[in-house]
XYZ file of C-alpha atoms in Angstrom:
176
model
C -64.958 40.571 -12.589
C -62.155 38.123 -13.412
C -59.115 38.466 -11.100
C -56.797 38.827 -14.083
C -58.680 41.931 -15.283
C -57.393 44.034 -12.396
C -53.829 43.523 -13.674
C -54.423 44.313 -17.371
C -52.753 47.743 -17.234
C -49.549 46.417 -15.631
C -46.739 45.569 -18.037
C -44.488 42.685 -17.020
C -44.107 41.175 -13.549
C -46.026 38.088 -14.722
C -44.730 35.809 -11.940
C -45.755 38.342 -9.274
C -49.205 38.758 -10.840
C -49.678 34.986 -10.935
C -48.637 34.592 -7.295
C -50.949 37.373 -6.081
C -53.877 36.046 -8.130
C -53.227 32.536 -6.774
C -53.179 33.733 -3.159
C -56.262 35.890 -3.592
C -58.278 33.179 -5.355
C -57.540 30.719 -2.534
C -58.110 33.249 0.243
C -54.437 32.888 1.250
C -53.356 36.519 1.008
C -50.615 37.274 3.561
C -51.656 39.803 6.207
C -48.626 41.945 5.320
C -46.458 42.223 2.211
C -43.480 44.327 1.273
C -43.303 45.337 -2.388
C -39.633 46.215 -2.903
C -37.702 47.287 -5.967
C -36.426 50.275 -7.911
C -38.507 53.451 -8.175
C -40.970 53.691 -11.049
C -41.184 49.956 -11.679
C -44.901 49.429 -10.989
C -45.053 48.509 -7.291
C -47.817 50.987 -6.473
C -49.824 50.024 -9.567
C -49.530 46.375 -8.533
C -50.635 47.248 -4.983
C -53.727 49.027 -6.331
C -54.478 46.083 -8.634
C -54.358 43.426 -5.912
C -56.237 45.695 -3.499
C -58.978 46.105 -6.130
C -59.098 42.332 -6.660
C -59.389 41.744 -2.921
C -62.160 44.292 -2.431
C -63.913 43.450 -5.697
C -64.078 46.923 -7.215
C -61.680 49.505 -8.673
C -59.834 51.454 -5.974
C -57.897 54.708 -6.039
C -58.633 55.517 -9.659
C -56.412 58.607 -9.601
C -52.638 58.376 -9.968
C -51.369 59.978 -6.774
C -52.628 60.707 -3.281
C -53.689 64.303 -2.792
C -50.758 66.381 -1.569
C -50.902 67.060 2.139
C -53.491 64.358 2.839
C -52.309 62.352 5.873
C -54.565 59.443 4.987
C -56.599 58.786 1.888
C -59.435 56.286 1.970
C -61.618 54.685 -0.643
C -64.767 54.163 1.408
C -63.757 51.944 4.310
C -62.317 49.265 2.020
C -58.877 50.656 1.331
C -56.461 53.196 2.720
C -53.406 54.837 1.206
C -50.655 56.592 3.150
C -47.753 58.458 1.584
C -45.131 60.631 3.254
C -46.385 63.982 4.515
C -43.401 66.031 3.429
C -40.210 64.041 3.793
C -41.523 61.222 5.964
C -44.419 59.142 7.188
C -45.485 60.527 10.552
C -47.112 58.925 13.555
C -50.228 61.119 13.243
C -50.907 59.473 9.886
C -50.685 56.047 11.469
C -52.912 57.064 14.393
C -55.613 58.120 11.928
C -55.256 54.812 10.100
C -55.490 52.845 13.363
C -58.653 54.668 14.406
C -60.248 53.802 11.033
C -59.169 50.162 11.297
C -60.796 49.822 14.713
C -64.150 50.253 13.004
C -65.421 47.008 11.549
C -65.790 46.805 7.811
C -68.609 44.896 6.136
C -68.882 41.302 7.298
C -66.592 39.097 5.262
C -65.002 41.956 3.378
C -61.295 42.545 3.012
C -59.680 45.858 3.827
C -56.335 46.893 2.414
C -53.803 49.438 3.673
C -51.195 50.590 1.167
C -48.285 52.462 2.734
C -45.990 54.025 0.139
C -42.336 54.887 0.788
C -42.538 52.965 4.054
C -38.777 53.404 4.531
C -39.481 57.045 5.508
C -41.479 56.196 8.641
C -40.312 57.810 11.857
C -39.495 55.746 14.956
C -42.897 56.044 16.617
C -44.644 55.148 13.328
C -42.363 52.085 13.044
C -43.161 50.992 16.596
C -46.909 51.266 16.003
C -46.549 49.482 12.659
C -44.678 46.638 14.335
C -47.373 46.255 16.997
C -50.188 46.085 14.446
C -48.242 43.573 12.331
C -47.816 41.370 15.399
C -51.577 41.400 16.049
C -53.238 42.375 12.776
C -56.917 43.292 12.734
C -59.107 40.597 11.201
C -59.570 40.918 7.445
C -56.894 43.613 6.997
C -53.975 43.293 4.581
C -51.021 45.683 4.636
C -48.966 46.389 1.510
C -45.771 48.242 2.340
C -44.035 49.773 -0.681
C -40.360 50.711 -0.694
C -37.489 51.572 -3.015
C -35.034 51.001 -0.159
C -35.859 47.784 1.714
C -32.513 47.806 3.550
C -33.770 50.801 5.574
C -36.685 48.858 7.071
C -36.472 47.449 10.577
C -35.667 43.722 10.503
C -38.514 43.121 12.965
C -41.010 44.626 10.502
C -39.536 42.719 7.556
C -39.743 39.440 9.496
C -43.524 39.834 9.849
C -44.125 40.430 6.139
C -43.990 38.442 2.923
C -41.383 40.098 0.708
C -42.035 40.490 -3.005
C -39.148 41.832 -5.065
C -39.775 43.678 -8.328
C -37.087 43.650 -11.025
C -36.870 45.896 -14.076
C -39.196 44.872 -16.896
C -37.296 43.597 -19.960
C -37.331 45.333 -23.328
C -39.359 42.552 -24.949
C -42.037 42.775 -22.238
C -42.147 46.559 -22.585
C -42.597 46.331 -26.350
C -45.255 43.634 -26.039
C -47.123 45.709 -23.449
C -47.370 48.841 -25.544
């Protein structure tokens, strides 16, 4: 499947799409990225699209993680964490770490999407920092936030930041 196909349902953000496609095609995907911008702008859709491109098949075909699920996985290729209640909790991260310790298929990429990462508690943040300092081979983290100023500077410094702006009216009309 053509890399561009994964992004067909996303309206706007053409420069971000091009950059992600470029990195993925050249096997230069950063080990950790922060997708930051206003709520409802397409950050999670973009994360699913690039994760699908990296793994080579559609991932997380439903819209939202199941309520109350601490960790959602799509086989052992991709993982999705969202706040359990009001925040991301360390138990969620422990479950993710135990899954990441298992080797995926040889040569395959694995992607971890962590939504509303600004809600992580202190212990979650400390574990996140440690794994970003020494990332497992073949694993890419996509941290999604509406409030990047709430993230620890030490976490931000270990990630490639990608900022999403509102999509213009012309792009919205063309995308409909």
